[in-house]
Amino acid sequence: MPDATSSPPVETLTEATILFAGDSGDGMQLTGTQFTQAAAHARNDLATLPDYPAEIRAPAGTTYGVSAFQLRFGSGEIRTPGDEVDLLVAMNPAALKVHLHRVREGGALIVNANSFTERDLELAELEQNPLESGLLEGYQVFEVELTRLTQEALEHTDLSRTTVGRTKNMFALGLALWLYSRPLEPTQQWLQQKFADEPEIRDANLHVLSKGYHYGETTDAFVVRYDVAAADLAPGTYRSIRGAQAIALGLVAASKQSGLPLFYGSYPITPASDLLHELSRYKHFGVMTFQAEDEIAAAGAAVGASFGGALGVCATSGPGVALKTETIGLGVMTELPLVIIDMQRGGPSTGLPTKTEQSDLLQAVYGRNGEAPLPVLAASSPADCFDTIYEACRIATRYMTPVIFLADGYLGNGSEPWRIPDVADLPAFDVSFATTPTASNGQNDFLPYARDPDTLARPWAKPGTKGLEHRIGGLEKAHETGNVSYDPANHQRMVKLRAEKVQRVTDMMPPTPVYGDPDGALLVIGWGSTRGAIEAAVDRVRASDARVGHVHLRHVHPFPADLGPILRRFDKILVPELNNGQLIRLLRDQFTRSMTPLNKIQGQPFHAQEVEAALREALVSTPA
Amino acid sequence: MPDNTSPDGTKKPAGPPGAKKPAGPPGARKPTMPPGTKPPTGPSGGDGADGLTRKDFASDQDVRWCPGCGDYAILATVQRLMPELDVPKENIVFLSGIGCSGRFPYYMDTYGFHSIHGRAPAFATGLKSSRPELDVWVVTGDGDALSIGGNHLIHVLRRNVDLQILLFNNQIYGLTKGQYSPTSEQGKITKSTPYGSIDHPFNPVAVALGADASFVARTMDRDPKHLKATMKRAHDHRGAALVEIYQNCNIFNDGAFFDFTERATKAKAALFLEDGAPLTYDNGTRGVRLEGLQLKPIELTNGRWSVDDCLVYDETSQEMAQLVGRMYWQEDLPRPFGVIYREERATYDELLHTQIGGLVERRGTGDLATLFHDADTWDIS
């Protein structure tokens, strides 16, 4: 690390929130990711939130082309990427315009002073230059000539102007790393690897990165520098993990531990494509990735693989789930394991492809023709994606059923430290296939729809198993024999059996943990990616002596069996969701309790303070 | 029917030695029974891997197609073919979509999967990709394969997944009781087109060729010998093999193919392709000649033309396949039957496992703990 003797005094913070914002071509996601690595390297707890436009390269300089990456890191527990930003790094006027409102009063702004020409202001549809108009009063503004300083740093090279321009994010990163006293090494190592074959580019980036760092030291613009101490995390080995990575690792783990080959069918769709990218790298684990011709084929191929004894998985987003609906129904009818991952995004229709929302819950639970129940699970943080997808795979094979796993773009793209589990500590994952004819009918026949008395699962008989030749399909099945049946009483029996089988998934659920108080004035019930914001809000409200508990549901269908008794221990119930009220409908359907919704439908996650305000309001309101 | 118009069921397909599936030593197969003899009924008659017979492939379910349906003949032929394939019965899987053809798997005592409308190729792709040792058959219809499932059909063909697709074409929607299909001729009067269909029809063979299918053939329900021989060749082919089967729907579209299938007209209307043989029909009295880029019918009996003027068919020629595959509803030309195109190319399932195998060899079998730690890690004690 460079000599810091000339540095300004260092102020120690418990946490900080930084937002990098620029054009979608400015490399802001990369800059944010590298800062994340540095914070992880310094052992901070952290949470990240990338926010990028739907267009890959929207016209440069426009507000709709702004790409941002928010990161919060600290020495205490970090649950959300932060409500308010301490430092905004804005690469152009558009980025400043879009994200200024997120910076706290007195917060810092580092702006690229070279990108505030008339043309830039025009593109951002700004009539006045915010650097001169007084708009930034109340903030600490650091005008840095990022473009010029980068060019000067690389004057000695033959690199093209465009290539030089592309490295200015490294200058910004170096400066931000200096300002928060985070290490350069992780980024340096990354650059060494990334550009191993392009030494000129590698050296240019490394040089600009250190120039940015040194700039902080040598300029007298910064009167204070910050430090954030290491977090007090549970002992273990950690890595930073994005939700999409955690899902991919969870699937590979499920495949490896069960001995079932993983077949992953997928059609490119935001924000689920990341999973396909991740898994396609794991072929040496025997992972078969299939980029299908459409959403339907992706699910169909997964069911076909499942029929053959593989772990059939497909991932998509809301519109893709709609297309897969009929195939999922076939999975319910044929009672084959299938895991459908829904990386939710704003809807309906194409909606807000890159923005987060929890609006597919009812689609997941109810969105099929006929009586077609299936278990639905939801992950609550990037790292939790690992455990939850692993659990989804266990349920699918144990109960011979499709399972829908709900996550969202916020979880998929967001990252946090993950305590790497010991492989030996992963939950047991035993799968057995039928190998002999079912003897229960006294004959040497195989009964593909005979059921396990505990789970009600039917046997899984792979093609290739001698003597167990049988036919399955979408037509109603006769109990036990699995033959096509139009018998009225049989249909009713089978509908009830399929529903009961799904209900029995509650047998393998552990007791539901209640965060905060086990009983009291208010229970908050959440699901999915809102966990961090809710827990932070519950902490704040409990600090002022309110008795508040929080249940965060991993199992959203069926509900855990102990949920009813937990509800009875609280006076009031609040249900925060990033939708127009979906979990609350499921809860009201099952429990005759008055419940208050809290709905945010803006394509953005909850801020802890929004949930906190709702909690405080609910606590003082009189029950309906 | 003259012998030369129908390939012998036992004849090995012409082509490079690598063209066939590894299915026992050459010559190990017994000749097929002459027409009219009973199907093999015991270990001595059947030459399947386990001495199985046709009956071993019939499930205990009542067959519920309409009496007189062409599907019965196809089912019987498939059941007769199975014991000859040297494939363990438990490795055979039939997958279908929706429609009359969709019921097919229920009647076969093999593994079977009646999936959803048009999607059988997708299910089959997942199954065959993950279990390449299985012998996968897709049974579909003209509506199933070419309308709702058109997308899956073209993609399974271009990917060249190693499976057989039996496309029962009856040019009508039967199970929904008589609407025109994507193969129905323009002007067709049906329940949904009382004033005649205005849709231009698909020629399934041309669709398959356009999708770069590696094996394309056409046969008919009312010629069981040709039907069986064609299916056998499809099975011998490594890759996606599309067999269009003209199938009579005696309820909603009776006689749609009688020109090609009935004794009175068959010879003049149907041309049976044989690799390496000249294109002749009508008991050798007529032929097809290439003039520029056009195929023209020629009379071989009036002294002007001889069989030497006929185009000699090469089933591995994409150009000929395009020309002959397009012999469709052209009044002066017969309709071609038999193997229209065949090409050797790597199959999807093979490429997938070669890639996986190569990576396992190069990187070693994946280890979970290593994977989990494959990132910047830090320890907290």
PDB file of N, CA, C and O in Angstrom, chain B residues 14-16 233 273-279 310-324 339-343:
ATOM      1  N   ALA B  14     -27.316 -48.029 -47.830  1.00  0.00           N
ATOM      2  CA  ALA B  14     -26.061 -47.704 -48.487  1.00  0.00           C
ATOM      3  C   ALA B  14     -25.455 -46.506 -47.781  1.00  0.00           C
ATOM      4  O   ALA B  14     -26.164 -45.674 -47.246  1.00  0.00           O
ATOM      5  N   GLY B  15     -24.172 -46.425 -47.793  1.00  0.00           N
ATOM      6  CA  GLY B  15     -23.557 -45.280 -47.141  1.00  0.00           C
ATOM      7  C   GLY B  15     -22.272 -45.688 -46.472  1.00  0.00           C
ATOM      8  O   GLY B  15     -21.907 -46.859 -46.473  1.00  0.00           O
ATOM      9  N   PRO B  16     -21.593 -44.752 -45.926  1.00  0.00           N
ATOM     10  CA  PRO B  16     -20.300 -45.055 -45.301  1.00  0.00           C
ATOM     11  C   PRO B  16     -20.478 -46.027 -44.136  1.00  0.00           C
ATOM     12  O   PRO B  16     -21.555 -46.093 -43.546  1.00  0.00           O
ATOM     13  N   ARG B 233     -34.668 -47.762 -41.155  1.00  0.00           N
ATOM     14  CA  ARG B 233     -33.568 -46.923 -41.627  1.00  0.00           C
ATOM     15  C   ARG B 233     -33.444 -45.663 -40.766  1.00  0.00           C
ATOM     16  O   ARG B 233     -32.338 -45.191 -40.492  1.00  0.00           O
ATOM     17  N   LEU B 273     -38.129 -43.993 -53.781  1.00  0.00           N
ATOM     18  CA  LEU B 273     -36.706 -43.662 -53.940  1.00  0.00           C
ATOM     19  C   LEU B 273     -35.839 -44.812 -53.461  1.00  0.00           C
ATOM     20  O   LEU B 273     -36.149 -45.473 -52.471  1.00  0.00           O
ATOM     21  N   GLU B 274     -34.756 -45.011 -54.186  1.00  0.00           N
ATOM     22  CA  GLU B 274     -33.734 -45.932 -53.705  1.00  0.00           C
ATOM     23  C   GLU B 274     -32.383 -45.306 -53.982  1.00  0.00           C
ATOM     24  O   GLU B 274     -32.128 -44.814 -55.086  1.00  0.00           O
ATOM     25  N   ASP B 275     -31.536 -45.342 -52.978  1.00  0.00           N
ATOM     26  CA  ASP B 275     -30.227 -44.721 -53.132  1.00  0.00           C
ATOM     27  C   ASP B 275     -29.453 -45.410 -54.256  1.00  0.00           C
ATOM     28  O   ASP B 275     -29.355 -46.625 -54.298  1.00  0.00           O
ATOM     29  N   GLY B 276     -28.941 -44.630 -55.159  1.00  0.00           N
ATOM     30  CA  GLY B 276     -28.145 -45.167 -56.256  1.00  0.00           C
ATOM     31  C   GLY B 276     -28.961 -45.674 -57.434  1.00  0.00           C
ATOM     32  O   GLY B 276     -28.397 -46.128 -58.424  1.00  0.00           O
ATOM     33  N   ALA B 277     -30.274 -45.579 -57.334  1.00  0.00           N
ATOM     34  CA  ALA B 277     -31.133 -46.080 -58.414  1.00  0.00           C
ATOM     35  C   ALA B 277     -31.771 -44.906 -59.156  1.00  0.00           C
ATOM     36  O   ALA B 277     -31.980 -43.836 -58.586  1.00  0.00           O
ATOM     37  N   PRO B 278     -32.076 -45.106 -60.454  1.00  0.00           N
ATOM     38  CA  PRO B 278     -32.724 -44.026 -61.199  1.00  0.00           C
ATOM     39  C   PRO B 278     -34.149 -43.783 -60.695  1.00  0.00           C
ATOM     40  O   PRO B 278     -34.794 -44.694 -60.172  1.00  0.00           O
ATOM     41  N   LEU B 279     -34.603 -42.549 -60.859  1.00  0.00           N
ATOM     42  CA  LEU B 279     -35.957 -42.202 -60.412  1.00  0.00           C
ATOM     43  C   LEU B 279     -36.964 -42.714 -61.430  1.00  0.00           C
ATOM     44  O   LEU B 279     -37.167 -42.100 -62.482  1.00  0.00           O
ATOM     45  N   CYS B 310     -32.861 -41.011 -66.644  1.00  0.00           N
ATOM     46  CA  CYS B 310     -33.460 -40.624 -65.358  1.00  0.00           C
ATOM     47  C   CYS B 310     -32.372 -40.184 -64.373  1.00  0.00           C
ATOM     48  O   CYS B 310     -31.239 -40.655 -64.428  1.00  0.00           O
ATOM     49  N   LEU B 311     -32.772 -39.300 -63.513  1.00  0.00           N
ATOM     50  CA  LEU B 311     -31.861 -38.848 -62.463  1.00  0.00           C
ATOM     51  C   LEU B 311     -31.576 -40.027 -61.527  1.00  0.00           C
ATOM     52  O   LEU B 311     -32.494 -40.700 -61.062  1.00  0.00           O
ATOM     53  N   VAL B 312     -30.295 -40.283 -61.286  1.00  0.00           N
ATOM     54  CA  VAL B 312     -29.926 -41.343 -60.334  1.00  0.00           C
ATOM     55  C   VAL B 312     -29.866 -40.723 -58.944  1.00  0.00           C
ATOM     56  O   VAL B 312     -29.163 -39.736 -58.723  1.00  0.00           O
ATOM     57  N   TYR B 313     -30.623 -41.333 -58.070  1.00  0.00           N
ATOM     58  CA  TYR B 313     -30.780 -40.676 -56.767  1.00  0.00           C
ATOM     59  C   TYR B 313     -29.599 -40.906 -55.841  1.00  0.00           C
ATOM     60  O   TYR B 313     -29.076 -42.005 -55.736  1.00  0.00           O
ATOM     61  N   ASP B 314     -29.200 -39.837 -55.196  1.00  0.00           N
ATOM     62  CA  ASP B 314     -28.160 -39.915 -54.166  1.00  0.00           C
ATOM     63  C   ASP B 314     -28.755 -39.302 -52.905  1.00  0.00           C
ATOM     64  O   ASP B 314     -28.933 -38.094 -52.824  1.00  0.00           O
ATOM     65  N   GLU B 315     -29.082 -40.160 -51.965  1.00  0.00           N
ATOM     66  CA  GLU B 315     -29.790 -39.663 -50.774  1.00  0.00           C
ATOM     67  C   GLU B 315     -28.906 -38.798 -49.886  1.00  0.00           C
ATOM     68  O   GLU B 315     -29.395 -38.189 -48.941  1.00  0.00           O
ATOM     69  N   THR B 316     -27.615 -38.737 -50.172  1.00  0.00           N
ATOM     70  CA  THR B 316     -26.746 -37.860 -49.375  1.00  0.00           C
ATOM     71  C   THR B 316     -26.532 -36.510 -50.055  1.00  0.00           C
ATOM     72  O   THR B 316     -25.767 -35.685 -49.563  1.00  0.00           O
ATOM     73  N   SER B 317     -27.220 -36.294 -51.179  1.00  0.00           N
ATOM     74  CA  SER B 317     -27.070 -35.024 -51.883  1.00  0.00           C
ATOM     75  C   SER B 317     -28.142 -34.049 -51.410  1.00  0.00           C
ATOM     76  O   SER B 317     -29.338 -34.260 -51.605  1.00  0.00           O
ATOM     77  N   GLN B 318     -27.679 -32.980 -50.800  1.00  0.00           N
ATOM     78  CA  GLN B 318     -28.628 -31.979 -50.310  1.00  0.00           C
ATOM     79  C   GLN B 318     -29.379 -31.344 -51.481  1.00  0.00           C
ATOM     80  O   GLN B 318     -30.572 -31.053 -51.378  1.00  0.00           O
ATOM     81  N   GLU B 319     -28.668 -31.164 -52.610  1.00  0.00           N
ATOM     82  CA  GLU B 319     -29.287 -30.511 -53.764  1.00  0.00           C
ATOM     83  C   GLU B 319     -30.423 -31.370 -54.314  1.00  0.00           C
ATOM     84  O   GLU B 319     -31.510 -30.881 -54.598  1.00  0.00           O
ATOM     85  N   MET B 320     -30.147 -32.666 -54.462  1.00  0.00           N
ATOM     86  CA  MET B 320     -31.216 -33.541 -54.970  1.00  0.00           C
ATOM     87  C   MET B 320     -32.379 -33.588 -53.996  1.00  0.00           C
ATOM     88  O   MET B 320     -33.537 -33.604 -54.386  1.00  0.00           O
ATOM     89  N   ALA B 321     -32.036 -33.632 -52.718  1.00  0.00           N
ATOM     90  CA  ALA B 321     -33.096 -33.689 -51.709  1.00  0.00           C
ATOM     91  C   ALA B 321     -33.997 -32.465 -51.808  1.00  0.00           C
ATOM     92  O   ALA B 321     -35.225 -32.564 -51.709  1.00  0.00           O
ATOM     93  N   GLN B 322     -33.386 -31.311 -52.061  1.00  0.00           N
ATOM     94  CA  GLN B 322     -34.187 -30.097 -52.176  1.00  0.00           C
ATOM     95  C   GLN B 322     -35.130 -30.185 -53.384  1.00  0.00           C
ATOM     96  O   GLN B 322     -36.295 -29.806 -53.306  1.00  0.00           O
ATOM     97  N   LEU B 323     -34.616 -30.711 -54.480  1.00  0.00           N
ATOM     98  CA  LEU B 323     -35.446 -30.812 -55.681  1.00  0.00           C
ATOM     99  C   LEU B 323     -36.545 -31.846 -55.507  1.00  0.00           C
ATOM    100  O   LEU B 323     -37.718 -31.596 -55.762  1.00  0.00           O
ATOM    101  N   VAL B 324     -36.133 -33.013 -55.065  1.00  0.00           N
ATOM    102  CA  VAL B 324     -37.097 -34.116 -54.948  1.00  0.00           C
ATOM    103  C   VAL B 324     -38.062 -33.876 -53.793  1.00  0.00           C
ATOM    104  O   VAL B 324     -39.251 -34.173 -53.881  1.00  0.00           O
ATOM    105  N   VAL B 339     -36.296 -42.702 -48.340  1.00  0.00           N
ATOM    106  CA  VAL B 339     -35.336 -41.803 -47.701  1.00  0.00           C
ATOM    107  C   VAL B 339     -34.984 -40.689 -48.678  1.00  0.00           C
ATOM    108  O   VAL B 339     -34.403 -40.925 -49.731  1.00  0.00           O
ATOM    109  N   ILE B 340     -35.353 -39.494 -48.339  1.00  0.00           N
ATOM    110  CA  ILE B 340     -35.137 -38.348 -49.223  1.00  0.00           C
ATOM    111  C   ILE B 340     -33.776 -37.720 -48.968  1.00  0.00           C
ATOM    112  O   ILE B 340     -33.111 -37.262 -49.879  1.00  0.00           O
ATOM    113  N   TYR B 341     -33.359 -37.736 -47.724  1.00  0.00           N
ATOM    114  CA  TYR B 341     -32.049 -37.140 -47.420  1.00  0.00           C
ATOM    115  C   TYR B 341     -31.440 -37.816 -46.200  1.00  0.00           C
ATOM    116  O   TYR B 341     -32.136 -38.179 -45.252  1.00  0.00           O
ATOM    117  N   ARG B 342     -30.145 -37.971 -46.266  1.00  0.00           N
ATOM    118  CA  ARG B 342     -29.429 -38.546 -45.133  1.00  0.00           C
ATOM    119  C   ARG B 342     -28.036 -37.943 -45.086  1.00  0.00           C
ATOM    120  O   ARG B 342     -27.360 -37.845 -46.113  1.00  0.00           O
ATOM    121  N   GLU B 343     -27.641 -37.530 -43.915  1.00  0.00           N
ATOM    122  CA  GLU B 343     -26.341 -36.882 -43.761  1.00  0.00           C
ATOM    123  C   GLU B 343     -25.742 -37.317 -42.427  1.00  0.00           C
ATOM    124  O   GLU B 343     -26.442 -37.426 -41.432  1.00  0.00           O
TER     125      GLU B 343
END
